[in-house]
Short mmCIF file of C-alpha atoms and ligand atoms in Angstrom, two decimals:
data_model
loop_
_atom_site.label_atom_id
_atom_site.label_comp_id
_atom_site.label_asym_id
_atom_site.label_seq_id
_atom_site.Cartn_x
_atom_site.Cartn_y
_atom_site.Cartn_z
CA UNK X 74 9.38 -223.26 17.74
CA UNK X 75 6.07 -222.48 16.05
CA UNK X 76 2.37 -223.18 17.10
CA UNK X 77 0.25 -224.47 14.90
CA UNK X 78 -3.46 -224.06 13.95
CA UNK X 79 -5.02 -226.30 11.87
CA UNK X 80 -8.32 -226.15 10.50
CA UNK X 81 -11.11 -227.69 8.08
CA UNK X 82 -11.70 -224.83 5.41
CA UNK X 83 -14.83 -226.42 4.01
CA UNK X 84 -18.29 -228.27 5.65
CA UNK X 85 -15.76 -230.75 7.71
CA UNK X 86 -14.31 -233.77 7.67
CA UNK X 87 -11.78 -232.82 5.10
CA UNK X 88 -9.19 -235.23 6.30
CA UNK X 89 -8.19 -233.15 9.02
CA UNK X 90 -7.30 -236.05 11.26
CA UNK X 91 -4.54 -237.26 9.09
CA UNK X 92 -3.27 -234.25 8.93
CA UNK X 93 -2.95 -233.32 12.40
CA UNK X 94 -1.37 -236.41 12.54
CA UNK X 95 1.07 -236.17 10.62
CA UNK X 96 1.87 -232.28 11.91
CA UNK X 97 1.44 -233.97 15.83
CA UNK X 98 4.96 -235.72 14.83
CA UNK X 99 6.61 -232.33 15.45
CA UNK X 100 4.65 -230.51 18.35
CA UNK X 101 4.57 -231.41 22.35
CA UNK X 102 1.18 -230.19 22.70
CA UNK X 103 -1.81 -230.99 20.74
CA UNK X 104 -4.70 -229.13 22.05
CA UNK X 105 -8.71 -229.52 20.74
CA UNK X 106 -10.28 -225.99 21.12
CA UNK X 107 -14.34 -226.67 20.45
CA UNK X 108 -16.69 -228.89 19.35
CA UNK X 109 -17.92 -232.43 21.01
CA UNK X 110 -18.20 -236.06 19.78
CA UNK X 111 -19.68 -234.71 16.88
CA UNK X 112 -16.47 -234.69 15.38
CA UNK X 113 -14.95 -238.01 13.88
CA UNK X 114 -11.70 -238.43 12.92
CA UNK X 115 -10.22 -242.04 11.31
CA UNK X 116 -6.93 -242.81 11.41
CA UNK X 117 -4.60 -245.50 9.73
CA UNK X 118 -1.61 -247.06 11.49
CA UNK X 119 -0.31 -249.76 9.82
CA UNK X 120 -3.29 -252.03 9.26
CA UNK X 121 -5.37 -250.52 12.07
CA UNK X 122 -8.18 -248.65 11.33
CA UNK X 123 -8.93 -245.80 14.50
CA UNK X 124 -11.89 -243.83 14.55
CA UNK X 125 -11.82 -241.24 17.52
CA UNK X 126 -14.97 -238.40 17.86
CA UNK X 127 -13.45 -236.32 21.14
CA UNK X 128 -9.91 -237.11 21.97
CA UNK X 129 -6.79 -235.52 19.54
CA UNK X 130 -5.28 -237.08 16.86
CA UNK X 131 -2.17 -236.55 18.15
CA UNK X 132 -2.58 -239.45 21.09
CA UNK X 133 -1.10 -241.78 18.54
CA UNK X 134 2.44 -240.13 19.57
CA UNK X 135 3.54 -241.27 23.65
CA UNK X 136 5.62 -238.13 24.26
CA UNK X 137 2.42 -235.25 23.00
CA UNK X 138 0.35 -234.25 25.94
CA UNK X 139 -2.89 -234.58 24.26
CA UNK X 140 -5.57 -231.36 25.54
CA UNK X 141 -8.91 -231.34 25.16
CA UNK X 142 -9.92 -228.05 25.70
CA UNK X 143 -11.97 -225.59 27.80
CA UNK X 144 -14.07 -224.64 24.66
CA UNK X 145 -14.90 -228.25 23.66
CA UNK X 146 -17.78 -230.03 25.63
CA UNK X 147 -17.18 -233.52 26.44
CA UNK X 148 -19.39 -236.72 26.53
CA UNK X 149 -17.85 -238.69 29.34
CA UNK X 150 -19.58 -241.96 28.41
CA UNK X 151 -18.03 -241.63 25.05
CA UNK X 152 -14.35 -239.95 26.01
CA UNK X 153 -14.24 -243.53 28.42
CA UNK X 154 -15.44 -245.54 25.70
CA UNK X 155 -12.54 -243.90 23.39
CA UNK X 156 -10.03 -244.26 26.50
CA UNK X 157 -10.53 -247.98 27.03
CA UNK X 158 -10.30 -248.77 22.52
CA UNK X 159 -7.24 -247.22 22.57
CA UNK X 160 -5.66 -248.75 25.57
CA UNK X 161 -6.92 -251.88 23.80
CA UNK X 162 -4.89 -251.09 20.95
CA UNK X 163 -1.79 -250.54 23.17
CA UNK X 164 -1.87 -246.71 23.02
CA UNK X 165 -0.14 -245.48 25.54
CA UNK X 166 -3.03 -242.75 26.64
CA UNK X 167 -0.77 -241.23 29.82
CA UNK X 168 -0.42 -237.83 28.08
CA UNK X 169 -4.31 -237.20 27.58
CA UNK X 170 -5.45 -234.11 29.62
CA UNK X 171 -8.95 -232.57 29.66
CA UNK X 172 -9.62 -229.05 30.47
CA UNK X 173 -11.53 -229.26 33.87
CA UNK X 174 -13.27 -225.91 32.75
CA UNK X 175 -14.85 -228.16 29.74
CA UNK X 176 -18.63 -228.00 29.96
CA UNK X 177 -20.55 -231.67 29.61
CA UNK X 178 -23.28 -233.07 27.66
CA UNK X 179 -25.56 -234.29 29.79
CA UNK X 180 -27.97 -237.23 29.10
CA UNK X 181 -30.49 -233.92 28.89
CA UNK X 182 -28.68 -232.87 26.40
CA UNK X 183 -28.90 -235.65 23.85
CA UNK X 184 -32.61 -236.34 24.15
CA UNK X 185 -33.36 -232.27 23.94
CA UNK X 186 -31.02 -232.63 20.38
CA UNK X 187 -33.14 -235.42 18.84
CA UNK X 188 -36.62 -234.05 20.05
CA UNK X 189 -35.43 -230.69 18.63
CA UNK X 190 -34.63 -232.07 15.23
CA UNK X 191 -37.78 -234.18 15.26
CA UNK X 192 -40.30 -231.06 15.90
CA UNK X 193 -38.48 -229.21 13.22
CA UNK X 194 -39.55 -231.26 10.54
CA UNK X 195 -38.52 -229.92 7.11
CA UNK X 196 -36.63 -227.41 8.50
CA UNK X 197 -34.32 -229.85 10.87
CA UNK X 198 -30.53 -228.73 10.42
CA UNK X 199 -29.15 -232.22 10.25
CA UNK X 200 -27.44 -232.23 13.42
CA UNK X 201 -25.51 -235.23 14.46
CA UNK X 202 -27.99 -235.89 17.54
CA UNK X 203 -25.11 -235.82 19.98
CA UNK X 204 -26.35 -233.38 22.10
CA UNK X 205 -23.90 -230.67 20.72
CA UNK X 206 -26.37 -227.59 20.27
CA UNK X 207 -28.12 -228.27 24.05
CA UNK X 208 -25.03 -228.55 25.76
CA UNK X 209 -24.08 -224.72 24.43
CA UNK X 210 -26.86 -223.47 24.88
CA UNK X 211 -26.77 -224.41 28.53
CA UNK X 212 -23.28 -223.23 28.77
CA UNK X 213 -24.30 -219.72 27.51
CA UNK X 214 -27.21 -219.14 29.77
CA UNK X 215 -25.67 -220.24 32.49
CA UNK X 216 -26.87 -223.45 33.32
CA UNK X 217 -24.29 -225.53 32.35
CA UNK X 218 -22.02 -228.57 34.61
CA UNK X 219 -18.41 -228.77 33.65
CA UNK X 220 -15.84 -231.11 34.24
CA UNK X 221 -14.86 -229.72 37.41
CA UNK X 222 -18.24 -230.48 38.86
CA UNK X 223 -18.15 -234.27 38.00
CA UNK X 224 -15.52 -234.51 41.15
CA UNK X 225 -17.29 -233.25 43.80
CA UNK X 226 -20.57 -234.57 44.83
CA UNK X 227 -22.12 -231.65 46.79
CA UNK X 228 -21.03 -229.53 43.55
CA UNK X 229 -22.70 -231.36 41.16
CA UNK X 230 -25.76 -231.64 42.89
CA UNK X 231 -25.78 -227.56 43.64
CA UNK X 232 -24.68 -227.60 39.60
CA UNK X 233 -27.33 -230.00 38.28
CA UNK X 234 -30.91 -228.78 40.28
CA UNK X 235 -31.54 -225.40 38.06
CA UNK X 236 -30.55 -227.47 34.95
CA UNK X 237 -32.06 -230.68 35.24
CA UNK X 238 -35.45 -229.09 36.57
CA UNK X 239 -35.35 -227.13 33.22
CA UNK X 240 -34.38 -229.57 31.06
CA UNK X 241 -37.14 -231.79 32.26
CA UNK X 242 -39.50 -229.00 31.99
CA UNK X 243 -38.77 -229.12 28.67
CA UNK X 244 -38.69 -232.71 27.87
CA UNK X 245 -42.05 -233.41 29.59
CA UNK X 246 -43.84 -230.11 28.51
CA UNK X 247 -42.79 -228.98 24.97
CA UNK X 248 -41.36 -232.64 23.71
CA UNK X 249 -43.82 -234.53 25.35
CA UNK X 250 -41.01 -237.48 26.38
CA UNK X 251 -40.30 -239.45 29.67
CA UNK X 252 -38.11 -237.15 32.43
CA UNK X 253 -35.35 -238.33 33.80
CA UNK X 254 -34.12 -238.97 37.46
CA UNK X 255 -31.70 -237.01 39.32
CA UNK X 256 -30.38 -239.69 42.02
CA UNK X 257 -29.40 -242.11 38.80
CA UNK X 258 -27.72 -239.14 36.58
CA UNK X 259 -25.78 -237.90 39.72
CA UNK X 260 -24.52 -241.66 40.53
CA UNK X 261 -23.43 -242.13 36.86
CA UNK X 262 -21.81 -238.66 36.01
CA UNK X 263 -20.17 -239.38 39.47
CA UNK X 264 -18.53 -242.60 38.48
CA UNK X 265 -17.48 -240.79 34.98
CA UNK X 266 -15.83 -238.68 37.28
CA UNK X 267 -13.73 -241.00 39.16
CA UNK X 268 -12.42 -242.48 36.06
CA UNK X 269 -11.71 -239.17 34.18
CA UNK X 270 -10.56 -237.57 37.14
CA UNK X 271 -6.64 -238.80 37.01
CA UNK X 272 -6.96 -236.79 33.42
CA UNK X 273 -8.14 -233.68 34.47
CA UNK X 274 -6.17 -230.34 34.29
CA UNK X 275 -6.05 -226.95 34.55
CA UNK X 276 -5.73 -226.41 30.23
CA UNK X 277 -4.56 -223.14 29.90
CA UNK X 278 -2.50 -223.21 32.85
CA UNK X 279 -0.37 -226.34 30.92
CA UNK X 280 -0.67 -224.66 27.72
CA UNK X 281 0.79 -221.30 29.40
CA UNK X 282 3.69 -223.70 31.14
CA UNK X 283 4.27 -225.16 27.80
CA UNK X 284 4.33 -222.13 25.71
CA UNK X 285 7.47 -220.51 28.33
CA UNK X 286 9.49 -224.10 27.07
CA UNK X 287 9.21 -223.02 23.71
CA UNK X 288 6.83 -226.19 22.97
CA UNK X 289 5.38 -226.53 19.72
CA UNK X 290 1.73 -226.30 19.84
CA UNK X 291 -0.83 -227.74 17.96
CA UNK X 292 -4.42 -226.42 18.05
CA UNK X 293 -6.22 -229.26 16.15
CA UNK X 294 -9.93 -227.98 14.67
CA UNK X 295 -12.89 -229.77 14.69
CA UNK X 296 -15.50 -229.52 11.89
CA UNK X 297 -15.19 -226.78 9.16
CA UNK X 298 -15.12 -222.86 8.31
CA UNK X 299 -18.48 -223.27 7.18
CA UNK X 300 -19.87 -224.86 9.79
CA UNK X 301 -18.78 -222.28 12.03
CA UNK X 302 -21.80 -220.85 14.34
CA UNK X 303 -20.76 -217.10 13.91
CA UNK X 304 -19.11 -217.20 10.08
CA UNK X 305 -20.79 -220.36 8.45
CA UNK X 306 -23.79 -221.35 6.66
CA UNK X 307 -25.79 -220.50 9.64
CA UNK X 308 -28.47 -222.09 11.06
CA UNK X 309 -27.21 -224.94 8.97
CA UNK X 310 -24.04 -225.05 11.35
CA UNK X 311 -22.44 -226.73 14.70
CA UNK X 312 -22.56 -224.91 17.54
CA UNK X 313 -18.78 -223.62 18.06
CA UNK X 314 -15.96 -221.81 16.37
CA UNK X 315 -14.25 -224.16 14.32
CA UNK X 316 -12.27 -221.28 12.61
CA UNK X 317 -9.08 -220.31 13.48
CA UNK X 318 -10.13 -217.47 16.05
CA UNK X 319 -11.85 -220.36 18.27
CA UNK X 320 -8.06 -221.57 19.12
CA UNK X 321 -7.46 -218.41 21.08
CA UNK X 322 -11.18 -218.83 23.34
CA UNK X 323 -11.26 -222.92 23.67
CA UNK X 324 -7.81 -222.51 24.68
CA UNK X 325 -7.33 -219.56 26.53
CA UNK X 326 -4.38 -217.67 24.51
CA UNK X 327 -4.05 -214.67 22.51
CA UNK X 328 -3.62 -214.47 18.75
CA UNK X 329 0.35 -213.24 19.13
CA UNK X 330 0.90 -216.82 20.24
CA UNK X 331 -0.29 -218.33 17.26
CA UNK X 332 2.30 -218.63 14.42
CA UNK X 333 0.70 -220.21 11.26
CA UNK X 334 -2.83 -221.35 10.63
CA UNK X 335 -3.04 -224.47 8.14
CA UNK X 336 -6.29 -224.99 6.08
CA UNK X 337 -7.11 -228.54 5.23
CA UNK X 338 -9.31 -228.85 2.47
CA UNK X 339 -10.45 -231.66 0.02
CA UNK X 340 -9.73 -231.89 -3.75
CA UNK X 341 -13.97 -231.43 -4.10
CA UNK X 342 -16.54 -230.29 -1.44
CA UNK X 343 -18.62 -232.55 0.50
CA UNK X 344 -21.08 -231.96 3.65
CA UNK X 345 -23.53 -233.67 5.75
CA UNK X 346 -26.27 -232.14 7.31
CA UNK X 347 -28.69 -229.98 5.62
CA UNK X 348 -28.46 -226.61 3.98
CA UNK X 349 -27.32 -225.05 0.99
CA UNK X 350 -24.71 -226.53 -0.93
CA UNK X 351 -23.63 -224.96 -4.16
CA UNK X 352 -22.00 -227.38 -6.02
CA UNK X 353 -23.62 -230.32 -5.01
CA UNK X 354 -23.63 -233.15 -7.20
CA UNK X 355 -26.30 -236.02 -8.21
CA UNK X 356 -26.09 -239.09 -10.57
CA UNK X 357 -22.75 -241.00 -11.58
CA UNK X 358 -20.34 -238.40 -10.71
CA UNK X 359 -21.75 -237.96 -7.27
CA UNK X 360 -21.81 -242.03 -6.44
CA UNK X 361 -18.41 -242.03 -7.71
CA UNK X 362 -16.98 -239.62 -5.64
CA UNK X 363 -18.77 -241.19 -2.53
CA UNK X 364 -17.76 -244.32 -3.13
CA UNK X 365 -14.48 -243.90 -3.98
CA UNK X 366 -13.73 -241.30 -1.32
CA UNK X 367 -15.97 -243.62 1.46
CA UNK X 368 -18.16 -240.75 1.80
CA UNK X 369 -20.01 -242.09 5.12
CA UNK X 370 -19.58 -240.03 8.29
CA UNK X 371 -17.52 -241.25 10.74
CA UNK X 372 -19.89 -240.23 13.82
CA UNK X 373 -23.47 -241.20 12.37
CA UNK X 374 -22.73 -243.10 9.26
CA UNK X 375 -24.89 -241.05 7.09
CA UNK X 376 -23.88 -240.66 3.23
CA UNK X 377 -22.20 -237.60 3.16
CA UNK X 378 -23.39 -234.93 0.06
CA UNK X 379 -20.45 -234.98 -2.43
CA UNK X 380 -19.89 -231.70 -4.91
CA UNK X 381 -17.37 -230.00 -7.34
CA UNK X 382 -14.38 -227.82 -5.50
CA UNK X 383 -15.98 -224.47 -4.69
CA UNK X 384 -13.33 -221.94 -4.97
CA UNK X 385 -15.95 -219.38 -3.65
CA UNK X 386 -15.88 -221.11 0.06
CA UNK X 387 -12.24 -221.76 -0.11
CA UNK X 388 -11.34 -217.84 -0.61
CA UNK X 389 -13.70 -217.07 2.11
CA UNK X 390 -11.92 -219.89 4.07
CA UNK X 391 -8.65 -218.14 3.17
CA UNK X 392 -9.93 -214.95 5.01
CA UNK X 393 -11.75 -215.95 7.85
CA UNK X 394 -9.27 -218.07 9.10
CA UNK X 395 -6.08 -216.32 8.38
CA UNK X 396 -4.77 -219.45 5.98
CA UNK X 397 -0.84 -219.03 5.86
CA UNK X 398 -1.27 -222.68 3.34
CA UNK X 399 -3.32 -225.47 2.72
CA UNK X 400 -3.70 -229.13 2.45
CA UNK X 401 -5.17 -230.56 0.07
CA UNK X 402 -6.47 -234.15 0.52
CA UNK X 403 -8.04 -237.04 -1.53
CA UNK X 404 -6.96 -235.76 -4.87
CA UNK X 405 -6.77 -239.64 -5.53
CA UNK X 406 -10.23 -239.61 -5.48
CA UNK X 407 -10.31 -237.61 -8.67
CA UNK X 408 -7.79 -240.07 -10.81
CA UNK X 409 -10.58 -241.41 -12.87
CA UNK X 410 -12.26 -238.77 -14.01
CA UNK X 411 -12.01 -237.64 -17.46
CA UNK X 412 -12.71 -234.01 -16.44
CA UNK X 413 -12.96 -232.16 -13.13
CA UNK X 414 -14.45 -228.75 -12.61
CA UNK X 415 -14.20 -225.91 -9.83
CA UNK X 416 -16.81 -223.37 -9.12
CA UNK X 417 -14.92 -220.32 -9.13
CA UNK X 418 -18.05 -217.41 -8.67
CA UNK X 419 -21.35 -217.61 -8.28
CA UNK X 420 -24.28 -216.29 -9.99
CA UNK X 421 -26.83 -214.48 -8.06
CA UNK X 422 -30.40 -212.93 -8.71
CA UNK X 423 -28.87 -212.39 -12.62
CA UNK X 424 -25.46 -211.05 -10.97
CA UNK X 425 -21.96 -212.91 -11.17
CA UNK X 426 -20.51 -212.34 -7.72
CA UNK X 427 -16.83 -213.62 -6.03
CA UNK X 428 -17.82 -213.59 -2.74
CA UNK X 429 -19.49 -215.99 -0.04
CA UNK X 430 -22.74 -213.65 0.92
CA UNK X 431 -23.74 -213.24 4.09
CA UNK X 432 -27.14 -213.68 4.21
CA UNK X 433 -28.03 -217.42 4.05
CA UNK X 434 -30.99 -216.33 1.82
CA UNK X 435 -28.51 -215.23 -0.73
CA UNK X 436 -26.30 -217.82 -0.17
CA UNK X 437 -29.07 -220.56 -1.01
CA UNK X 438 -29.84 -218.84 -4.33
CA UNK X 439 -26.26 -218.83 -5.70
CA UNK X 440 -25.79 -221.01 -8.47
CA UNK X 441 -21.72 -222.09 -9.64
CA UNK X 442 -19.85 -221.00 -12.62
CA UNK X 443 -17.86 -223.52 -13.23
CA UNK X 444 -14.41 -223.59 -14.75
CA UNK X 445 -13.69 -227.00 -16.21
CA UNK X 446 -10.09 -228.65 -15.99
CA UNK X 447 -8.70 -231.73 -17.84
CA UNK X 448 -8.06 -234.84 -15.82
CA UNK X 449 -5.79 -237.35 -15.23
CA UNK X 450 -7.14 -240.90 -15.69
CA UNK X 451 -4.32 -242.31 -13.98
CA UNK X 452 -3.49 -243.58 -10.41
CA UNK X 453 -2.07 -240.94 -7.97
CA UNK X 454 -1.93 -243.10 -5.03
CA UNK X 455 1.46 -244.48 -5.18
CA UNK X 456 3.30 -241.06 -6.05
CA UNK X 457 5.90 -239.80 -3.46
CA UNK X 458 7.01 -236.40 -4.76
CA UNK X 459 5.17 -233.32 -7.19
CA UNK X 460 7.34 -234.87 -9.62
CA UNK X 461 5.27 -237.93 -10.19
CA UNK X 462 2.00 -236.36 -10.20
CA UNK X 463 0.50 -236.59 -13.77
CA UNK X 464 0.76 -232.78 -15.12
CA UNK X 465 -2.60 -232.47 -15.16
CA UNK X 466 -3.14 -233.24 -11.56
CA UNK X 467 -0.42 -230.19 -11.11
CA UNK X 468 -1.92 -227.81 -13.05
CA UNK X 469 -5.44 -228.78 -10.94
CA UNK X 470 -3.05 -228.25 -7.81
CA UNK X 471 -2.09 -224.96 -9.51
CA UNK X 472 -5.32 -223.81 -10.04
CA UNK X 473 -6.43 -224.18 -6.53
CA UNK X 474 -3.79 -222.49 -5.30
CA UNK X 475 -4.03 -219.46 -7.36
CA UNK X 476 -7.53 -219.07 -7.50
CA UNK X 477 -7.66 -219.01 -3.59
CA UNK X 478 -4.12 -217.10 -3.70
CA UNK X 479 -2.92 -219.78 -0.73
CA UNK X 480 -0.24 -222.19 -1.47
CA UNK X 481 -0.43 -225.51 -1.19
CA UNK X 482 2.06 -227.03 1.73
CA UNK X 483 0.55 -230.43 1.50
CA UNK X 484 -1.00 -233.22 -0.42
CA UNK X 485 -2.59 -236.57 0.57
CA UNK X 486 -3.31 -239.19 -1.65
CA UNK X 487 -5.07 -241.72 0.15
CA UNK X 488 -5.44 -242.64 3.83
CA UNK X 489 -2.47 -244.14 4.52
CA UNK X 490 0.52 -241.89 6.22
CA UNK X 491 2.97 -242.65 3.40
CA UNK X 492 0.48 -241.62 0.94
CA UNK X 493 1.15 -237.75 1.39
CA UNK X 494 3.10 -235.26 -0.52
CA UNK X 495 5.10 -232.54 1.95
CA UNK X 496 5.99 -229.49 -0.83
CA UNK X 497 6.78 -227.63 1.84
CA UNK X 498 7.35 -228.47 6.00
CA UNK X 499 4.50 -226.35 6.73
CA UNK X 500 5.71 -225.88 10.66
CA UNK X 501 9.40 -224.89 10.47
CA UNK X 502 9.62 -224.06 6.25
CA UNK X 503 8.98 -220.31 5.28
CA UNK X 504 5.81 -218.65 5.19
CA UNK X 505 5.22 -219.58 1.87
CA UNK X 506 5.27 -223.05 0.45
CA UNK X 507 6.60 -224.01 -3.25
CA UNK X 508 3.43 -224.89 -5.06
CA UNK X 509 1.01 -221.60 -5.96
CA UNK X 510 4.18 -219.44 -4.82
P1 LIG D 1696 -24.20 -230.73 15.51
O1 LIG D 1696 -22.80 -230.26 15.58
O2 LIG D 1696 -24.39 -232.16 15.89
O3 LIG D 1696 -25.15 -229.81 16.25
O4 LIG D 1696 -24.66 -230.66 13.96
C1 LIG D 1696 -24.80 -229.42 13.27
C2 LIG D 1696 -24.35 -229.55 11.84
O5 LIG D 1696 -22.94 -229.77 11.80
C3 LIG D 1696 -24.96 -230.75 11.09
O6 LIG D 1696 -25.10 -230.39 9.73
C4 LIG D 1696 -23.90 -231.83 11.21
O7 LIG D 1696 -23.98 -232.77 10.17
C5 LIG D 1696 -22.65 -230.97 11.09
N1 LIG D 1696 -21.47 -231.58 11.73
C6 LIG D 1696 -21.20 -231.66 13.04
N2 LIG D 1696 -20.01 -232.24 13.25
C7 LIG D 1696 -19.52 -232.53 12.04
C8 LIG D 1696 -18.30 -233.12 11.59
O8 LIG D 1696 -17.41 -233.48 12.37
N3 LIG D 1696 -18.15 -233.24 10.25
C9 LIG D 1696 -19.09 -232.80 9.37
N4 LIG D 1696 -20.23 -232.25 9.74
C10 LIG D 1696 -20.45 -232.11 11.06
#
């Protein structure tokens, strides 16, 4: 048995949803640790295309109990709305389970998000509007309503007086926008709670049950390392710990139950949002890489910013999280190119440095040193072992993989399940996998 953390090692949306789906084949539990409908994951089954924001990858299997943890906060409009597409795509949804510790965003919570963004001008981070940030923030002073509170009415009106008075405080006074009404809130979050209710759990308790079967356990990540609120690009970040370490708060275990920690990166960088970006591209490269990796978020549809690999971030990823191996995805992306290069140190104030530095003032002044790598200029997509990648897609694999001293367990080639390379079974195989060894 062996459980599982898998996480995004760059800005997010690395392909981590594929991924998880293809480890969720071999665990009982998947669990969601942090994060909100901010995150977007698409899947491809056969023909269908699935995009999810809150509930697991691993739903797509009948026999996973799919968690969504105590550290994630949960939209209940949106978790119904992803309930009833995927019973309308025949997906059997009995084994979804959500954490009734799991604080929710509130209607509050939302508005506070977009009139936040909207009064900070030039400085706005680029959040995804969702209400992520607000909902936190009321769960850390205090003031926040969790899932448990959605099933009893005297509770959640006890729950929502301090907040709501607060929050419309704020809306009215500071953001100058319309307040809204208790009575209707209550009624609606009450009817959310009816029809969430038969899914609601006690999620450590199950994890804890699990664990004593010998389960394998999945902890499935949501955004990326550097979007982390204590160890990324802050205040350009979400407001949870995607990293590794956020598996053991969001779902209640310690680190000595956590056997390997999988990285999923992309074969180049990309980010949405604001804030620094090293080796962000413009021009033809950049459209390229959009295009032909579909570059739009999943969640808001905005054009995500598309850059070379930064080897800097990935080492940093390496650390932070623990990485036992990578995956690397969309390397088909690359096939055209006639050359590919990875930032592999940065220079800053006239210095070359190795490191990701901590303060973001630093961080926005560091400019890449590149190292520049031959490409392949042929199709990847159909190749089903390391044996049919071109050589110089290997020696790019290589590269990676030494320069972030992590090897490389798995590689995807396109969004399709079939479309992935598995060097090594990164669940059951040994610690370290064959390519970068
Ligand atoms: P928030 O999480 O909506 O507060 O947004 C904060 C920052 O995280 C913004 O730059 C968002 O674009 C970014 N972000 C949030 N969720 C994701 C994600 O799933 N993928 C990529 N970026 C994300």
């Amino acid at each position: 048995m062996a459980n599982v953390v898998v996480i995004g090692a760059q800005w997010g949306d690395e392909g981590k949803g594929k991924i998880t789906d293809l480890l969720s084949r071999s665990a009982d539990v998947v669990v969601r640790y942090q994060g909100g409908v901010n995150a977007g994951h698409t899947i491809v089954v056969e023909d269908k295309v699935l995009k999810l924001h809150l509930i697991p990858s691993g739903i797509l299997y009948p026999d996973t109990i799919c968690l969504i943890g105590s550290g994630t906060v949960v939209d209940p409009k949106v978790m119904l709305e992803e309930i009833s597409m995927l019973k309308e795509n025949n997906i059997d949804i009995s084994g979804l389970k959500l954490a009734s510790t799991a604080h929710v965003t509130m209607p509050y919570h939302r508005l506070i998000d977009m009139a936040m963004e909207e009064r900070r001008g030039a400085k706005k981070i680029g959040t995804t509007g969702r209400g992520i940030g607000p909902t936190y923030a009321d769960k850390a002073q205090r003031s926040g309503i969790r899932v448990i509170d959605l099933l009893d009415e005297t509770k959640l009106r006890e729950s929502i007086d301090i907040p709501l008075k607060e929050n419309n405080a704020l809306l009215k006074k500071i953001y100058g926008r319309e307040t809204l009404d208790k009575e209707l809130i209550i009624k609606e979050y009450l009817g959310f709670g009816k029809l969430l209710e038969p899914h609601v759990v006690d999620c450590t308790r199950i994890i804890h049950q699990a664990s004593r079967r010998k389960n394998n356990i999945l902890f499935e990540g949501a955004q990326g390392t550097l979007l982390d609120l204590d160890h990324g690009t802050y205040p350009f970040v979400t407001s949870s710990n995607p990293v590794s370490g956020g598996a053991c708060i969001g779902a209640g275990v310690g680190p000595t139950l956590i056997d390997r920690v999988i990285g999923v990166a992309k074969a180049y960088t990309t980010r949405v949002g604001e804030g620094p970006f090293p080796t962000e591209l413009s021009g033809k490269i950049n459209d390229q890489l959009c295009d032909k990796g579909g570059e739009y978020g999943t969640t808001t549809g905005r054009r995500r910013r598309c850059g070379w690999f930064d080897g800097v971030i990935g080492k940093y990823a390496v650390e932070v999280n623990g990485l036992d191996c990578l995956a690397i995805t969309k390397l088909d992306v690359l096939d055209e190119l006639e050359e590919i290069k990875v930032c592999t140190s940065y220079e800053l104030n006239g210095k070359k440095i190795d490191y990701f530095p901590s303060s973001s003032e630093d961080f926005s002044k560091c400019k890449p040193i590149f190292e520049t790598l031959p490409g392949w200029k042929s199709s990847t997509a159909n190749c089903k072992n390391l044996d049919d990648l071109p050589e110089a897609a290997m020696s790019y694999l290589r590269f990676l993989a030494e320069l972030m001293e992590v090897p490389i367990a798995i590689v995807s080639l396109g969004a399709n399940r079939e479309q992935t390379i598995v060097v090594e079974d990164p669940i059951h195989g040994p610690k370290r996998a064959l390519l970068g060894s």
